[in-house]
């Protein structure tokens, strides 16, 4: 049953991501991308990461995609004309398929090693996923977390400076 | 029980589709969305391996990847608006000011 569910969600995710790169209209691409994000959020729930699924829906499907759709509508982007060169499609697909085969080869040949940690689904159900994430974030990763806030501040200032006519 | 390899292979497929999209599309916003898709496939790898190893550190990195993606969205879309003001187009073939 779980495998069946995974297969359905994975198929929808792959189909939606193919639609993202084949749709002529950017709005349709954006809507397909939102569907892909929702499928990935579903997979995060099956992987015992409900907090990450919530963040995925809130930040990616909520904030980032709203910004992208807003810009598409603001710029009134027309659909792509047909003067796309077939060379770029051919070589792009070849490079993408080559990287796909390379990744498959890597997964089949290598075995996954690493130290097992203490966190399993029983502990996550008992303590709560958000609490575990918060503890790790505010103890071991406190400095990167603070640097993140500086990154966001710089991004805000950069966006304002780039879109302003006269500074 | 879904094996770890299924998640890794799904993530590889999504990453390759994102790569193909970046290489074959000419609309800058669609290229941008394909980059977001590649970041998301990496996030899936992080979370699958985090469950496999019983360690929560991978999910912290997903948090940071999402922050970088949000900052990238803000700055990238501002760049596109600035370019559109000058050229009335966001086709990447028109971005050739520094081409030899």
mmCIF file of C-alpha atoms in Angstrom, chain A residues 2-3 6 10 13-14 17-18 20-26 29-30 33 36-37 40 43-44 46-49 51-52 55-56 59-60 64-65 67-68 71-72 74-78 80-81 83-84 88-89 91-93 95-97 99-100 103-104 107-108 110 112-120 129 132-133 136-137 140-141 144-145 148 151-152 154-155 158-159 162-165, chain B residues 1-85 87-91 93-94:
data_model
loop_
_atom_site.group_PDB
_atom_site.id
_atom_site.type_symbol
_atom_site.label_atom_id
_atom_site.label_comp_id
_atom_site.label_asym_id
_atom_site.label_seq_id
_atom_site.Cartn_x
_atom_site.Cartn_y
_atom_site.Cartn_z
ATOM 1 C CA UNK A 2 2.771 2.393 0.913
ATOM 2 C CA UNK A 3 4.694 1.503 -2.229
ATOM 3 C CA UNK A 6 4.686 6.379 -3.373
ATOM 4 C CA UNK A 10 6.178 10.056 -7.760
ATOM 5 C CA UNK A 13 5.612 14.708 -9.542
ATOM 6 C CA UNK A 14 7.539 13.564 -12.623
ATOM 7 C CA UNK A 17 7.893 18.524 -13.747
ATOM 8 C CA UNK A 18 7.876 17.458 -17.403
ATOM 9 C CA UNK A 20 7.050 22.649 -16.385
ATOM 10 C CA UNK A 21 9.661 22.404 -19.141
ATOM 11 C CA UNK A 22 7.246 21.712 -22.027
ATOM 12 C CA UNK A 23 4.454 24.272 -21.479
ATOM 13 C CA UNK A 24 4.672 27.289 -23.785
ATOM 14 C CA UNK A 25 2.892 29.611 -21.377
ATOM 15 C CA UNK A 26 4.939 30.490 -18.244
ATOM 16 C CA UNK A 29 4.679 26.093 -16.021
ATOM 17 C CA UNK A 30 4.298 27.866 -12.672
ATOM 18 C CA UNK A 33 5.679 23.550 -10.519
ATOM 19 C CA UNK A 36 5.401 19.259 -8.037
ATOM 20 C CA UNK A 37 6.044 21.070 -4.755
ATOM 21 C CA UNK A 40 7.260 16.598 -2.671
ATOM 22 C CA UNK A 43 6.712 12.587 0.259
ATOM 23 C CA UNK A 44 8.240 14.533 3.145
ATOM 24 C CA UNK A 46 5.897 9.818 4.430
ATOM 25 C CA UNK A 47 9.567 10.327 5.353
ATOM 26 C CA UNK A 48 8.662 11.337 8.953
ATOM 27 C CA UNK A 49 9.358 15.022 8.357
ATOM 28 C CA UNK A 51 7.621 20.136 9.774
ATOM 29 C CA UNK A 52 9.567 20.150 6.519
ATOM 30 C CA UNK A 55 7.631 24.636 5.450
ATOM 31 C CA UNK A 56 7.624 23.344 1.878
ATOM 32 C CA UNK A 59 7.620 28.886 1.826
ATOM 33 C CA UNK A 60 7.838 27.304 -1.623
ATOM 34 C CA UNK A 64 8.190 31.902 -3.660
ATOM 35 C CA UNK A 65 5.630 30.766 -6.231
ATOM 36 C CA UNK A 67 6.294 36.002 -6.127
ATOM 37 C CA UNK A 68 7.074 34.225 -9.421
ATOM 38 C CA UNK A 71 6.303 38.788 -11.733
ATOM 39 C CA UNK A 72 4.997 36.760 -14.703
ATOM 40 C CA UNK A 74 3.490 42.041 -13.992
ATOM 41 C CA UNK A 75 5.788 41.636 -16.984
ATOM 42 C CA UNK A 76 2.990 40.230 -19.177
ATOM 43 C CA UNK A 77 5.368 37.672 -20.702
ATOM 44 C CA UNK A 78 4.194 36.390 -24.043
ATOM 45 C CA UNK A 80 7.618 31.636 -26.457
ATOM 46 C CA UNK A 81 7.777 32.011 -30.220
ATOM 47 C CA UNK A 83 12.119 30.264 -33.366
ATOM 48 C CA UNK A 84 13.785 27.976 -30.866
ATOM 49 C CA UNK A 88 19.889 23.642 -28.098
ATOM 50 C CA UNK A 89 16.997 21.217 -27.472
ATOM 51 C CA UNK A 91 22.188 19.081 -26.781
ATOM 52 C CA UNK A 92 20.296 20.091 -23.653
ATOM 53 C CA UNK A 93 18.374 16.817 -23.619
ATOM 54 C CA UNK A 95 23.362 16.510 -21.337
ATOM 55 C CA UNK A 96 20.347 15.974 -19.055
ATOM 56 C CA UNK A 97 20.012 12.292 -19.975
ATOM 57 C CA UNK A 99 23.579 13.220 -16.012
ATOM 58 C CA UNK A 100 20.589 10.967 -15.299
ATOM 59 C CA UNK A 103 23.340 9.273 -11.245
ATOM 60 C CA UNK A 104 21.732 5.842 -11.817
ATOM 61 C CA UNK A 107 23.268 4.626 -7.084
ATOM 62 C CA UNK A 108 23.642 1.090 -8.417
ATOM 63 C CA UNK A 110 27.784 2.408 -4.474
ATOM 64 C CA UNK A 112 25.315 3.785 1.454
ATOM 65 C CA UNK A 113 27.381 4.000 4.590
ATOM 66 C CA UNK A 114 27.449 6.348 7.513
ATOM 67 C CA UNK A 115 26.968 6.487 11.238
ATOM 68 C CA UNK A 116 23.414 5.761 12.330
ATOM 69 C CA UNK A 117 21.936 8.429 14.536
ATOM 70 C CA UNK A 118 19.473 8.027 17.381
ATOM 71 C CA UNK A 119 16.412 9.516 15.713
ATOM 72 C CA UNK A 120 13.759 7.077 14.486
ATOM 73 C CA UNK A 129 9.512 16.657 14.844
ATOM 74 C CA UNK A 132 13.858 17.978 17.389
ATOM 75 C CA UNK A 133 14.495 20.402 14.520
ATOM 76 C CA UNK A 136 19.340 21.075 16.523
ATOM 77 C CA UNK A 137 18.832 24.487 14.932
ATOM 78 C CA UNK A 140 24.487 22.983 16.890
ATOM 79 C CA UNK A 141 23.554 25.271 14.016
ATOM 80 C CA UNK A 144 24.519 29.388 10.383
ATOM 81 C CA UNK A 145 21.011 30.301 11.515
ATOM 82 C CA UNK A 148 20.792 33.194 7.357
ATOM 83 C CA UNK A 151 21.497 36.741 3.971
ATOM 84 C CA UNK A 152 17.794 37.580 3.912
ATOM 85 C CA UNK A 154 21.036 41.533 2.058
ATOM 86 C CA UNK A 155 18.504 40.008 -0.364
ATOM 87 C CA UNK A 158 19.415 44.090 -3.099
ATOM 88 C CA UNK A 159 15.892 43.660 -4.443
ATOM 89 C CA UNK A 162 17.732 46.745 -8.241
ATOM 90 C CA UNK A 163 14.123 47.742 -8.857
ATOM 91 C CA UNK A 164 14.395 51.382 -7.794
ATOM 92 C CA UNK A 165 14.728 53.916 -10.592
ATOM 93 C CA UNK B 1 8.149 -0.070 2.909
ATOM 94 C CA UNK B 2 9.578 2.171 0.228
ATOM 95 C CA UNK B 3 13.320 1.774 -0.078
ATOM 96 C CA UNK B 4 15.784 4.621 0.037
ATOM 97 C CA UNK B 5 16.785 3.943 -3.556
ATOM 98 C CA UNK B 6 13.286 4.824 -4.802
ATOM 99 C CA UNK B 7 13.529 8.265 -3.262
ATOM 100 C CA UNK B 8 17.054 8.792 -4.602
ATOM 101 C CA UNK B 9 16.026 7.729 -8.112
ATOM 102 C CA UNK B 10 12.972 10.018 -8.060
ATOM 103 C CA UNK B 11 15.228 12.847 -6.953
ATOM 104 C CA UNK B 12 17.705 12.049 -9.760
ATOM 105 C CA UNK B 13 14.887 12.128 -12.333
ATOM 106 C CA UNK B 14 13.608 15.482 -11.069
ATOM 107 C CA UNK B 15 17.138 16.911 -11.059
ATOM 108 C CA UNK B 16 17.750 15.801 -14.647
ATOM 109 C CA UNK B 17 14.433 17.272 -15.808
ATOM 110 C CA UNK B 18 15.441 20.528 -14.139
ATOM 111 C CA UNK B 19 18.816 20.436 -15.904
ATOM 112 C CA UNK B 20 17.164 19.856 -19.272
ATOM 113 C CA UNK B 21 14.771 22.738 -18.608
ATOM 114 C CA UNK B 22 17.609 25.121 -17.755
ATOM 115 C CA UNK B 23 19.417 24.166 -20.964
ATOM 116 C CA UNK B 24 16.565 24.191 -23.484
ATOM 117 C CA UNK B 25 14.263 27.019 -22.397
ATOM 118 C CA UNK B 26 14.880 30.646 -23.347
ATOM 119 C CA UNK B 27 12.405 32.381 -21.060
ATOM 120 C CA UNK B 28 14.358 33.577 -18.014
ATOM 121 C CA UNK B 29 11.485 33.001 -15.570
ATOM 122 C CA UNK B 30 11.036 29.378 -16.705
ATOM 123 C CA UNK B 31 14.791 28.810 -16.317
ATOM 124 C CA UNK B 32 14.472 30.242 -12.836
ATOM 125 C CA UNK B 33 11.625 27.833 -12.011
ATOM 126 C CA UNK B 34 13.726 24.906 -13.268
ATOM 127 C CA UNK B 35 16.511 25.948 -10.873
ATOM 128 C CA UNK B 36 13.940 25.878 -8.057
ATOM 129 C CA UNK B 37 12.993 22.355 -9.138
ATOM 130 C CA UNK B 38 16.633 21.231 -8.964
ATOM 131 C CA UNK B 39 16.939 22.688 -5.461
ATOM 132 C CA UNK B 40 13.802 20.781 -4.461
ATOM 133 C CA UNK B 41 15.124 17.470 -5.731
ATOM 134 C CA UNK B 42 18.245 17.996 -3.633
ATOM 135 C CA UNK B 43 15.989 18.689 -0.641
ATOM 136 C CA UNK B 44 14.255 15.359 -1.216
ATOM 137 C CA UNK B 45 17.653 13.629 -1.189
ATOM 138 C CA UNK B 46 18.572 15.366 2.058
ATOM 139 C CA UNK B 47 15.368 14.322 3.817
ATOM 140 C CA UNK B 48 15.452 10.723 2.530
ATOM 141 C CA UNK B 49 19.056 10.272 3.666
ATOM 142 C CA UNK B 50 18.251 11.980 6.953
ATOM 143 C CA UNK B 51 15.592 9.369 7.646
ATOM 144 C CA UNK B 52 17.860 6.549 6.479
ATOM 145 C CA UNK B 53 20.670 7.619 8.809
ATOM 146 C CA UNK B 54 18.435 8.563 11.737
ATOM 147 C CA UNK B 55 19.985 12.008 11.925
ATOM 148 C CA UNK B 56 18.202 15.342 11.850
ATOM 149 C CA UNK B 57 21.108 17.395 10.447
ATOM 150 C CA UNK B 58 20.072 16.866 6.821
ATOM 151 C CA UNK B 59 16.746 18.505 7.490
ATOM 152 C CA UNK B 60 18.517 21.566 8.915
ATOM 153 C CA UNK B 61 20.316 21.861 5.597
ATOM 154 C CA UNK B 62 16.937 21.717 3.817
ATOM 155 C CA UNK B 63 15.995 24.718 5.947
ATOM 156 C CA UNK B 64 19.073 26.608 4.738
ATOM 157 C CA UNK B 65 18.471 25.609 1.104
ATOM 158 C CA UNK B 66 14.960 27.028 1.358
ATOM 159 C CA UNK B 67 16.322 30.301 2.778
ATOM 160 C CA UNK B 68 18.813 30.593 -0.067
ATOM 161 C CA UNK B 69 16.018 29.850 -2.563
ATOM 162 C CA UNK B 70 13.878 32.618 -1.078
ATOM 163 C CA UNK B 71 16.742 35.132 -1.242
ATOM 164 C CA UNK B 72 17.479 33.995 -4.789
ATOM 165 C CA UNK B 73 13.828 34.492 -5.762
ATOM 166 C CA UNK B 74 13.831 38.052 -4.425
ATOM 167 C CA UNK B 75 17.082 39.112 -6.105
ATOM 168 C CA UNK B 76 16.566 37.137 -9.330
ATOM 169 C CA UNK B 77 13.083 38.470 -9.972
ATOM 170 C CA UNK B 78 14.278 42.020 -9.217
ATOM 171 C CA UNK B 79 17.019 41.521 -11.822
ATOM 172 C CA UNK B 80 14.450 40.319 -14.346
ATOM 173 C CA UNK B 81 12.254 43.368 -13.723
ATOM 174 C CA UNK B 82 15.284 45.644 -14.146
ATOM 175 C CA UNK B 83 16.203 43.892 -17.409
ATOM 176 C CA UNK B 84 12.620 44.041 -18.683
ATOM 177 C CA UNK B 85 12.539 47.806 -18.056
ATOM 178 C CA UNK B 87 14.849 45.693 -23.097
ATOM 179 C CA UNK B 88 11.090 44.924 -23.002
ATOM 180 C CA UNK B 89 11.968 41.222 -23.022
ATOM 181 C CA UNK B 90 13.163 38.505 -20.671
ATOM 182 C CA UNK B 91 14.452 36.195 -23.395
ATOM 183 C CA UNK B 93 19.124 35.333 -26.025
ATOM 184 C CA UNK B 94 18.633 39.099 -25.667
#
